[in-house]
């Protein structure tokens, strides 16, 4: 029976310490080899928390699958901010373009509850509300109204 370990690690900077080391140690595999492999696979997500799944079979072989970082992490990276606003309705900390929101929605589409790109983009824009990040210079709620009215259908329907 294969053992599975699922953890969130910093992209490209996983260590043998918690949460990985204590979870992998009892499985009898080379933790350093696993950590090195994870760091290689998550290097492009530097600075973001990345979901990682490690499967270990009976012969002590391991396979690593890397998920996509949370939507908030992708938005914050795109906006160039370290953390969201403490007062999202009054203090704006960054801006992302609608095109960036579309790109994030395409990356996350399989993990979202949305059935189409338009509603997935609305989920991403909705996340911007709580982070205090504007979309193409507009308040996220105003952008949601524009999306609902069909003003951006050329970008969103595809």
One Martini backbone bead per residue (centre of mass of N, CA, C, O) as a GRO file, in nm:
protein
  158
    1UNK     BB    1   0.094   0.038   0.025
    2UNK     BB    2   0.070   0.360  -0.033
    3UNK     BB    3   0.216   0.657   0.063
    4UNK     BB    4   0.085   0.985   0.160
    5UNK     BB    5   0.209   1.327   0.115
    6UNK     BB    6   0.070   1.646   0.211
    7UNK     BB    7   0.204   1.976   0.125
    8UNK     BB    8   0.322   2.302   0.207
    9UNK     BB    9   0.561   2.482   0.012
   10UNK     BB   10   0.821   2.664  -0.065
   11UNK     BB   11   0.929   2.769  -0.353
   12UNK     BB   12   1.249   2.624  -0.382
   13UNK     BB   13   1.253   2.596  -0.025
   14UNK     BB   14   1.272   2.325   0.079
   15UNK     BB   15   1.293   2.119   0.375
   16UNK     BB   16   1.369   1.875   0.627
   17UNK     BB   17   1.179   2.005   0.782
   18UNK     BB   18   0.908   2.126   0.862
   19UNK     BB   19   0.674   1.912   0.723
   20UNK     BB   20   0.851   1.689   0.582
   21UNK     BB   21   1.042   1.521   0.764
   22UNK     BB   22   0.831   1.394   0.969
   23UNK     BB   23   0.666   1.256   0.732
   24UNK     BB   24   0.914   1.093   0.584
   25UNK     BB   25   1.099   0.943   0.785
   26UNK     BB   26   0.913   0.679   0.854
   27UNK     BB   27   0.935   0.570   0.540
   28UNK     BB   28   1.250   0.522   0.456
   29UNK     BB   29   1.360   0.771   0.299
   30UNK     BB   30   1.528   1.007   0.112
   31UNK     BB   31   1.482   1.326   0.201
   32UNK     BB   32   1.685   1.485   0.028
   33UNK     BB   33   1.587   1.384  -0.247
   34UNK     BB   34   1.302   1.496  -0.220
   35UNK     BB   35   1.373   1.794  -0.172
   36UNK     BB   36   1.531   1.838  -0.433
   37UNK     BB   37   1.296   1.768  -0.625
   38UNK     BB   38   1.100   1.983  -0.525
   39UNK     BB   39   1.280   2.231  -0.583
   40UNK     BB   40   1.295   2.182  -0.887
   41UNK     BB   41   0.973   2.184  -0.940
   42UNK     BB   42   0.931   2.483  -0.765
   43UNK     BB   43   1.111   2.722  -0.872
   44UNK     BB   44   0.885   2.893  -1.034
   45UNK     BB   45   0.743   2.945  -0.724
   46UNK     BB   46   0.889   3.169  -0.598
   47UNK     BB   47   0.740   3.279  -0.289
   48UNK     BB   48   0.539   3.036  -0.283
   49UNK     BB   49   0.286   2.833  -0.201
   50UNK     BB   50   0.306   2.473  -0.253
   51UNK     BB   51   0.148   2.198  -0.352
   52UNK     BB   52   0.248   1.868  -0.232
   53UNK     BB   53   0.288   1.525  -0.357
   54UNK     BB   54   0.388   1.223  -0.187
   55UNK     BB   55   0.470   0.901  -0.317
   56UNK     BB   56   0.509   0.580  -0.148
   57UNK     BB   57   0.620   0.276  -0.197
   58UNK     BB   58   0.723  -0.039  -0.097
   59UNK     BB   59   1.018   0.022  -0.253
   60UNK     BB   60   1.085   0.336  -0.196
   61UNK     BB   61   0.941   0.487  -0.410
   62UNK     BB   62   0.904   0.817  -0.557
   63UNK     BB   63   0.641   1.060  -0.615
   64UNK     BB   64   0.596   1.391  -0.758
   65UNK     BB   65   0.337   1.635  -0.712
   66UNK     BB   66   0.248   1.953  -0.845
   67UNK     BB   67   0.077   2.216  -0.774
   68UNK     BB   68  -0.114   2.499  -0.755
   69UNK     BB   69  -0.121   2.777  -0.632
   70UNK     BB   70  -0.290   2.986  -0.482
   71UNK     BB   71  -0.465   3.250  -0.591
   72UNK     BB   72  -0.344   3.462  -0.401
   73UNK     BB   73  -0.046   3.412  -0.479
   74UNK     BB   74  -0.073   3.482  -0.780
   75UNK     BB   75  -0.176   3.770  -0.744
   76UNK     BB   76   0.057   3.882  -0.568
   77UNK     BB   77   0.277   3.832  -0.777
   78UNK     BB   78   0.153   4.004  -1.005
   79UNK     BB   79   0.141   4.270  -0.811
   80UNK     BB   80   0.399   4.279  -0.612
   81UNK     BB   81   0.309   4.149  -0.331
   82UNK     BB   82   0.330   4.012  -0.005
   83UNK     BB   83   0.048   4.134   0.099
   84UNK     BB   84  -0.242   4.207   0.193
   85UNK     BB   85  -0.479   4.405   0.297
   86UNK     BB   86  -0.609   4.516   0.605
   87UNK     BB   87  -0.794   4.735   0.420
   88UNK     BB   88  -0.951   4.660   0.134
   89UNK     BB   89  -1.164   4.913   0.103
   90UNK     BB   90  -0.925   5.152   0.152
   91UNK     BB   91  -0.654   4.982   0.090
   92UNK     BB   92  -0.432   4.982  -0.172
   93UNK     BB   93  -0.158   4.752  -0.289
   94UNK     BB   94  -0.258   4.686  -0.597
   95UNK     BB   95  -0.223   4.561  -0.949
   96UNK     BB   96  -0.412   4.401  -1.210
   97UNK     BB   97  -0.473   4.267  -1.495
   98UNK     BB   98  -0.708   4.115  -1.677
   99UNK     BB   99  -0.510   3.922  -1.819
  100UNK     BB  100  -0.396   3.804  -1.555
  101UNK     BB  101  -0.667   3.692  -1.453
  102UNK     BB  102  -0.702   3.500  -1.691
  103UNK     BB  103  -0.444   3.334  -1.649
  104UNK     BB  104  -0.514   3.235  -1.363
  105UNK     BB  105  -0.783   3.100  -1.439
  106UNK     BB  106  -0.655   2.890  -1.631
  107UNK     BB  107  -0.474   2.753  -1.417
  108UNK     BB  108  -0.738   2.701  -1.203
  109UNK     BB  109  -0.990   2.569  -1.343
  110UNK     BB  110  -0.977   2.268  -1.230
  111UNK     BB  111  -1.009   2.384  -0.911
  112UNK     BB  112  -1.275   2.503  -0.973
  113UNK     BB  113  -1.631   2.573  -0.978
  114UNK     BB  114  -1.611   2.650  -1.259
  115UNK     BB  115  -1.715   2.608  -1.610
  116UNK     BB  116  -1.595   2.887  -1.702
  117UNK     BB  117  -1.397   3.154  -1.768
  118UNK     BB  118  -1.572   3.386  -1.671
  119UNK     BB  119  -1.624   3.275  -1.378
  120UNK     BB  120  -1.324   3.243  -1.306
  121UNK     BB  121  -1.252   3.542  -1.327
  122UNK     BB  122  -1.451   3.629  -1.108
  123UNK     BB  123  -1.305   3.481  -0.881
  124UNK     BB  124  -1.039   3.635  -0.902
  125UNK     BB  125  -1.157   3.919  -0.866
  126UNK     BB  126  -1.286   3.854  -0.589
  127UNK     BB  127  -1.012   3.810  -0.447
  128UNK     BB  128  -0.915   4.107  -0.478
  129UNK     BB  129  -1.098   4.234  -0.271
  130UNK     BB  130  -0.958   4.098  -0.007
  131UNK     BB  131  -0.658   4.219  -0.094
  132UNK     BB  132  -0.653   4.513  -0.223
  133UNK     BB  133  -0.691   4.475  -0.548
  134UNK     BB  134  -0.676   4.591  -0.854
  135UNK     BB  135  -0.834   4.600  -1.190
  136UNK     BB  136  -0.722   4.789  -1.422
  137UNK     BB  137  -0.770   5.036  -1.200
  138UNK     BB  138  -1.015   4.892  -1.070
  139UNK     BB  139  -1.252   4.798  -0.890
  140UNK     BB  140  -1.354   4.481  -0.857
  141UNK     BB  141  -1.664   4.539  -0.852
  142UNK     BB  142  -1.664   4.698  -1.119
  143UNK     BB  143  -1.548   4.468  -1.291
  144UNK     BB  144  -1.779   4.270  -1.244
  145UNK     BB  145  -1.994   4.445  -1.384
  146UNK     BB  146  -1.854   4.447  -1.661
  147UNK     BB  147  -1.858   4.143  -1.703
  148UNK     BB  148  -2.168   4.109  -1.682
  149UNK     BB  149  -2.225   4.314  -1.930
  150UNK     BB  150  -1.990   4.227  -2.161
  151UNK     BB  151  -1.729   4.419  -2.202
  152UNK     BB  152  -1.510   4.144  -2.194
  153UNK     BB  153  -1.579   3.902  -2.394
  154UNK     BB  154  -1.331   3.895  -2.587
  155UNK     BB  155  -1.144   3.778  -2.349
  156UNK     BB  156  -1.352   3.550  -2.204
  157UNK     BB  157  -1.435   3.415  -2.478
  158UNK     BB  158  -1.282   3.075  -2.572
   0.00000   0.00000   0.00000
